[in-house]
Amino acid sequence: MIYVALAALLWGLGGALAGRFMGEIPPSVLIPLRFLLSFFLLLPLVLRFPPAAKEWPRLLRVGLALSGAQAFYYLAIHATTVATGIFLQYLAPALLTLYALLRGERLPGKALLGVAVALLGAYVLVVGSKGFTASPLGVAYGLLSALSFALYAAFSHGLKTPPLVSLGVATGVGSLLSLPILMGNLPRVWTLDPGDWGAVAYLVILGTVVPFSLFLLGVRTVPARNATLTAMLEPVAGAILAWPLAGEPLSLEALLGGTLILLGVALNRR
């Protein structure tokens, strides 16, 4: 569980720094660059430690799910707001819990309460008094990002391939899917300034390679439902780190929402 929590901390740090250090890079450029540069960084490991043949079908599904989670998340925040996109994506543990119940799995009442409390906390922390502002299309994108994130965690559970190699294959899938979009936006790529490239480098290394590898390491042994719930620490970390890094003081809503998320995660610990 500690690896997933560390991944959430890094994702939250990226969110706290985003407004201060990252330039205006459109999703049609950012998403393909994120996948492609991450893949190139991890390709030597994939070639040096190739996955077992029996793992390839699952790894390809992991790649498809990761691609969907990233693409639909950016589409959701483009169609609505960042807060709405984050909240909708973190419906993933609720979807996994519902799936477990539909399969007839008996979950302890404490676990169900934990999911409900964490989701309430996410709403208070991320949406709060600003209200839920979303178009139907934005909601659809957000729900698809939640479904994709849930599938990413579920497909990754129990993988034997080392996390960095697994992520290398997954980002390779994302690179292939997004390459036509990148080729169509090459003129915009050439206009990126050094600050933009610095933001991309940060997003590739500390926003993708390190945290997603930590998440994959954690979800090898932790059930997908618990892993996605623990990942909800991301907005908590983002809110806390935004105070010293971006000068955004913690509000009462942030404190209440963060406390509820922490309580929900604690209730799901075995």
mmCIF file of N, CA and C in Angstrom, residues 11-83:
data_model
loop_
_atom_site.group_PDB
_atom_site.id
_atom_site.type_symbol
_atom_site.label_atom_id
_atom_site.label_comp_id
_atom_site.label_asym_id
_atom_site.label_seq_id
_atom_site.Cartn_x
_atom_site.Cartn_y
_atom_site.Cartn_z
ATOM 1 N N TRP A 11 1.738 12.330 -7.772
ATOM 2 C CA TRP A 11 0.678 12.894 -8.616
ATOM 3 C C TRP A 11 0.164 14.197 -8.011
ATOM 4 N N GLY A 12 0.011 14.218 -6.682
ATOM 5 C CA GLY A 12 -0.447 15.432 -6.014
ATOM 6 C C GLY A 12 0.557 16.558 -6.124
ATOM 7 N N LEU A 13 1.854 16.216 -6.048
ATOM 8 C CA LEU A 13 2.903 17.223 -6.212
ATOM 9 C C LEU A 13 2.855 17.832 -7.606
ATOM 10 N N GLY A 14 2.617 16.981 -8.607
ATOM 11 C CA GLY A 14 2.490 17.486 -9.973
ATOM 12 C C GLY A 14 1.334 18.446 -10.112
ATOM 13 N N GLY A 15 0.219 18.119 -9.447
ATOM 14 C CA GLY A 15 -0.928 19.019 -9.490
ATOM 15 C C GLY A 15 -0.644 20.340 -8.814
ATOM 16 N N ALA A 16 0.101 20.283 -7.695
ATOM 17 C CA ALA A 16 0.420 21.514 -6.966
ATOM 18 C C ALA A 16 1.363 22.413 -7.755
ATOM 19 N N LEU A 17 2.236 21.805 -8.555
ATOM 20 C CA LEU A 17 3.200 22.579 -9.332
ATOM 21 C C LEU A 17 2.670 23.007 -10.692
ATOM 22 N N ALA A 18 1.600 22.367 -11.126
ATOM 23 C CA ALA A 18 1.139 22.569 -12.497
ATOM 24 C C ALA A 18 0.882 24.037 -12.815
ATOM 25 N N GLY A 19 0.115 24.677 -11.946
ATOM 26 C CA GLY A 19 -0.244 26.054 -12.240
ATOM 27 C C GLY A 19 0.933 27.002 -12.202
ATOM 28 N N ARG A 20 1.986 26.632 -11.495
ATOM 29 C CA ARG A 20 3.116 27.544 -11.319
ATOM 30 C C ARG A 20 4.199 27.353 -12.375
ATOM 31 N N PHE A 21 4.439 26.100 -12.783
ATOM 32 C CA PHE A 21 5.583 25.826 -13.633
ATOM 33 C C PHE A 21 5.233 25.337 -15.034
ATOM 34 N N MET A 22 4.030 24.874 -15.233
ATOM 35 C CA MET A 22 3.710 24.279 -16.528
ATOM 36 C C MET A 22 3.061 25.302 -17.446
ATOM 37 N N GLY A 23 3.527 25.364 -18.689
ATOM 38 C CA GLY A 23 2.980 26.286 -19.660
ATOM 39 C C GLY A 23 1.666 25.773 -20.240
ATOM 40 N N GLU A 24 1.118 26.557 -21.125
ATOM 41 C CA GLU A 24 -0.137 26.195 -21.767
ATOM 42 C C GLU A 24 0.153 25.252 -22.935
ATOM 43 N N ILE A 25 0.070 23.969 -22.680
ATOM 44 C CA ILE A 25 0.312 22.957 -23.706
ATOM 45 C C ILE A 25 -0.999 22.220 -23.957
ATOM 46 N N PRO A 26 -1.519 22.250 -25.181
ATOM 47 C CA PRO A 26 -2.810 21.602 -25.441
ATOM 48 C C PRO A 26 -2.725 20.092 -25.244
ATOM 49 N N PRO A 27 -3.824 19.458 -24.821
ATOM 50 C CA PRO A 27 -3.834 18.007 -24.611
ATOM 51 C C PRO A 27 -3.410 17.222 -25.852
ATOM 52 N N SER A 28 -3.731 17.733 -27.050
ATOM 53 C CA SER A 28 -3.380 17.033 -28.282
ATOM 54 C C SER A 28 -1.873 16.948 -28.481
ATOM 55 N N VAL A 29 -1.119 17.789 -27.777
ATOM 56 C CA VAL A 29 0.349 17.738 -27.812
ATOM 57 C C VAL A 29 0.889 17.046 -26.571
ATOM 58 N N LEU A 30 0.317 17.382 -25.410
ATOM 59 C CA LEU A 30 0.840 16.892 -24.142
ATOM 60 C C LEU A 30 0.690 15.377 -23.992
ATOM 61 N N ILE A 31 -0.491 14.854 -24.309
ATOM 62 C CA ILE A 31 -0.733 13.416 -24.116
ATOM 63 C C ILE A 31 0.195 12.564 -24.981
ATOM 64 N N PRO A 32 0.291 12.820 -26.308
ATOM 65 C CA PRO A 32 1.209 12.000 -27.107
ATOM 66 C C PRO A 32 2.669 12.129 -26.683
ATOM 67 N N LEU A 33 3.104 13.356 -26.347
ATOM 68 C CA LEU A 33 4.493 13.534 -25.896
ATOM 69 C C LEU A 33 4.746 12.782 -24.601
ATOM 70 N N ARG A 34 3.779 12.812 -23.710
ATOM 71 C CA ARG A 34 3.919 12.106 -22.429
ATOM 72 C C ARG A 34 4.112 10.614 -22.657
ATOM 73 N N PHE A 35 3.302 10.029 -23.531
ATOM 74 C CA PHE A 35 3.425 8.602 -23.820
ATOM 75 C C PHE A 35 4.733 8.296 -24.542
ATOM 76 N N LEU A 36 5.038 9.062 -25.586
ATOM 77 C CA LEU A 36 6.181 8.743 -26.442
ATOM 78 C C LEU A 36 7.507 8.881 -25.690
ATOM 79 N N LEU A 37 7.687 9.969 -24.959
ATOM 80 C CA LEU A 37 8.940 10.172 -24.239
ATOM 81 C C LEU A 37 9.089 9.174 -23.087
ATOM 82 N N SER A 38 7.988 8.834 -22.436
ATOM 83 C CA SER A 38 8.046 7.809 -21.387
ATOM 84 C C SER A 38 8.443 6.462 -21.988
ATOM 85 N N PHE A 39 7.880 6.159 -23.158
ATOM 86 C CA PHE A 39 8.205 4.892 -23.821
ATOM 87 C C PHE A 39 9.684 4.833 -24.202
ATOM 88 N N PHE A 40 10.208 5.903 -24.791
ATOM 89 C CA PHE A 40 11.627 5.927 -25.169
ATOM 90 C C PHE A 40 12.523 5.775 -23.936
ATOM 91 N N LEU A 41 12.111 6.349 -22.828
ATOM 92 C CA LEU A 41 12.896 6.265 -21.602
ATOM 93 C C LEU A 41 12.921 4.826 -21.059
ATOM 94 N N LEU A 42 11.833 4.107 -21.244
ATOM 95 C CA LEU A 42 11.716 2.757 -20.687
ATOM 96 C C LEU A 42 12.038 1.647 -21.686
ATOM 97 N N LEU A 43 12.163 1.992 -22.965
ATOM 98 C CA LEU A 43 12.395 0.979 -23.999
ATOM 99 C C LEU A 43 13.635 0.122 -23.730
ATOM 100 N N PRO A 44 14.765 0.690 -23.288
ATOM 101 C CA PRO A 44 15.927 -0.174 -23.014
ATOM 102 C C PRO A 44 15.638 -1.272 -22.001
ATOM 103 N N LEU A 45 14.801 -0.974 -21.002
ATOM 104 C CA LEU A 45 14.452 -1.989 -20.008
ATOM 105 C C LEU A 45 13.559 -3.064 -20.606
ATOM 106 N N VAL A 46 12.637 -2.661 -21.483
ATOM 107 C CA VAL A 46 11.755 -3.638 -22.137
ATOM 108 C C VAL A 46 12.576 -4.587 -23.003
ATOM 109 N N LEU A 47 13.569 -4.046 -23.704
ATOM 110 C CA LEU A 47 14.416 -4.878 -24.557
ATOM 111 C C LEU A 47 15.361 -5.756 -23.726
ATOM 112 N N ARG A 48 15.819 -5.225 -22.600
ATOM 113 C CA ARG A 48 16.754 -5.985 -21.756
ATOM 114 C C ARG A 48 16.042 -7.069 -20.957
ATOM 115 N N PHE A 49 14.827 -6.793 -20.497
ATOM 116 C CA PHE A 49 14.069 -7.755 -19.695
ATOM 117 C C PHE A 49 12.685 -7.968 -20.320
ATOM 118 N N PRO A 50 12.615 -8.612 -21.479
ATOM 119 C CA PRO A 50 11.326 -8.776 -22.168
ATOM 120 C C PRO A 50 10.341 -9.585 -21.330
ATOM 121 N N PRO A 51 9.069 -9.195 -21.351
ATOM 122 C CA PRO A 51 8.054 -9.916 -20.583
ATOM 123 C C PRO A 51 7.876 -11.346 -21.098
ATOM 124 N N ALA A 52 7.413 -12.211 -20.226
ATOM 125 C CA ALA A 52 7.096 -13.576 -20.620
ATOM 126 C C ALA A 52 5.943 -13.562 -21.619
ATOM 127 N N ALA A 53 5.928 -14.523 -22.522
ATOM 128 C CA ALA A 53 4.910 -14.561 -23.582
ATOM 129 C C ALA A 53 3.495 -14.576 -23.005
ATOM 130 N N LYS A 54 3.295 -15.282 -21.893
ATOM 131 C CA LYS A 54 1.947 -15.396 -21.329
ATOM 132 C C LYS A 54 1.455 -14.082 -20.716
ATOM 133 N N GLU A 55 2.374 -13.142 -20.459
ATOM 134 C CA GLU A 55 1.985 -11.864 -19.850
ATOM 135 C C GLU A 55 1.590 -10.810 -20.883
ATOM 136 N N TRP A 56 1.968 -11.017 -22.138
ATOM 137 C CA TRP A 56 1.733 -10.000 -23.159
ATOM 138 C C TRP A 56 0.255 -9.625 -23.326
ATOM 139 N N PRO A 57 -0.684 -10.583 -23.370
ATOM 140 C CA PRO A 57 -2.096 -10.169 -23.521
ATOM 141 C C PRO A 57 -2.557 -9.234 -22.406
ATOM 142 N N ARG A 58 -2.171 -9.523 -21.155
ATOM 143 C CA ARG A 58 -2.564 -8.651 -20.049
ATOM 144 C C ARG A 58 -1.861 -7.309 -20.139
ATOM 145 N N LEU A 59 -0.599 -7.311 -20.541
ATOM 146 C CA LEU A 59 0.135 -6.055 -20.650
ATOM 147 C C LEU A 59 -0.469 -5.148 -21.715
ATOM 148 N N LEU A 60 -0.938 -5.732 -22.794
ATOM 149 C CA LEU A 60 -1.591 -4.929 -23.830
ATOM 150 C C LEU A 60 -2.903 -4.340 -23.306
ATOM 151 N N ARG A 61 -3.624 -5.117 -22.501
ATOM 152 C CA ARG A 61 -4.856 -4.583 -21.896
ATOM 153 C C ARG A 61 -4.532 -3.462 -20.913
ATOM 154 N N VAL A 62 -3.440 -3.620 -20.163
ATOM 155 C CA VAL A 62 -3.000 -2.558 -19.253
ATOM 156 C C VAL A 62 -2.701 -1.279 -20.045
ATOM 157 N N GLY A 63 -2.023 -1.450 -21.191
ATOM 158 C CA GLY A 63 -1.699 -0.293 -22.024
ATOM 159 C C GLY A 63 -2.940 0.401 -22.562
ATOM 160 N N LEU A 64 -3.909 -0.374 -23.012
ATOM 161 C CA LEU A 64 -5.152 0.207 -23.518
ATOM 162 C C LEU A 64 -5.900 0.951 -22.405
ATOM 163 N N ALA A 65 -5.928 0.345 -21.206
ATOM 164 C CA ALA A 65 -6.634 0.971 -20.093
ATOM 165 C C ALA A 65 -5.928 2.257 -19.660
ATOM 166 N N LEU A 66 -4.591 2.234 -19.607
ATOM 167 C CA LEU A 66 -3.843 3.437 -19.242
ATOM 168 C C LEU A 66 -4.063 4.545 -20.269
ATOM 169 N N SER A 67 -4.059 4.181 -21.540
ATOM 170 C CA SER A 67 -4.303 5.167 -22.603
ATOM 171 C C SER A 67 -5.671 5.808 -22.440
ATOM 172 N N GLY A 68 -6.678 4.981 -22.157
ATOM 173 C CA GLY A 68 -8.026 5.506 -21.962
ATOM 174 C C GLY A 68 -8.118 6.402 -20.748
ATOM 175 N N ALA A 69 -7.474 5.993 -19.635
ATOM 176 C CA ALA A 69 -7.532 6.785 -18.410
ATOM 177 C C ALA A 69 -6.944 8.179 -18.633
ATOM 178 N N GLN A 70 -5.805 8.237 -19.329
ATOM 179 C CA GLN A 70 -5.157 9.523 -19.555
ATOM 180 C C GLN A 70 -5.923 10.383 -20.559
ATOM 181 N N ALA A 71 -6.307 9.776 -21.671
ATOM 182 C CA ALA A 71 -6.986 10.541 -22.721
ATOM 183 C C ALA A 71 -8.342 11.065 -22.241
ATOM 184 N N PHE A 72 -9.144 10.199 -21.620
ATOM 185 C CA PHE A 72 -10.473 10.624 -21.184
ATOM 186 C C PHE A 72 -10.392 11.626 -20.038
ATOM 187 N N TYR A 73 -9.348 11.510 -19.195
ATOM 188 C CA TYR A 73 -9.197 12.482 -18.114
ATOM 189 C C TYR A 73 -8.947 13.881 -18.685
ATOM 190 N N TYR A 74 -8.018 13.978 -19.634
ATOM 191 C CA TYR A 74 -7.724 15.288 -20.224
ATOM 192 C C TYR A 74 -8.916 15.828 -21.003
ATOM 193 N N LEU A 75 -9.641 14.942 -21.675
ATOM 194 C CA LEU A 75 -10.845 15.381 -22.382
ATOM 195 C C LEU A 75 -11.899 15.869 -21.393
ATOM 196 N N ALA A 76 -11.984 15.214 -20.237
ATOM 197 C CA ALA A 76 -12.974 15.595 -19.227
ATOM 198 C C ALA A 76 -12.670 16.980 -18.664
ATOM 199 N N ILE A 77 -11.381 17.229 -18.336
ATOM 200 C CA ILE A 77 -11.076 18.545 -17.765
ATOM 201 C C ILE A 77 -11.146 19.634 -18.822
ATOM 202 N N HIS A 78 -10.960 19.250 -20.096
ATOM 203 C CA HIS A 78 -11.099 20.233 -21.175
ATOM 204 C C HIS A 78 -12.570 20.608 -21.362
ATOM 205 N N ALA A 79 -13.463 19.620 -21.194
ATOM 206 C CA ALA A 79 -14.895 19.859 -21.389
ATOM 207 C C ALA A 79 -15.560 20.421 -20.141
ATOM 208 N N THR A 80 -14.926 20.250 -18.959
ATOM 209 C CA THR A 80 -15.520 20.745 -17.709
ATOM 210 C C THR A 80 -14.480 21.586 -16.966
ATOM 211 N N THR A 81 -14.034 21.085 -15.830
ATOM 212 C CA THR A 81 -12.991 21.740 -15.040
ATOM 213 C C THR A 81 -12.039 20.671 -14.512
ATOM 214 N N VAL A 82 -10.862 21.107 -14.052
ATOM 215 C CA VAL A 82 -9.910 20.167 -13.478
ATOM 216 C C VAL A 82 -10.519 19.462 -12.270
ATOM 217 N N ALA A 83 -11.200 20.225 -11.410
ATOM 218 C CA ALA A 83 -11.789 19.652 -10.206
ATOM 219 C C ALA A 83 -12.810 18.571 -10.555
#
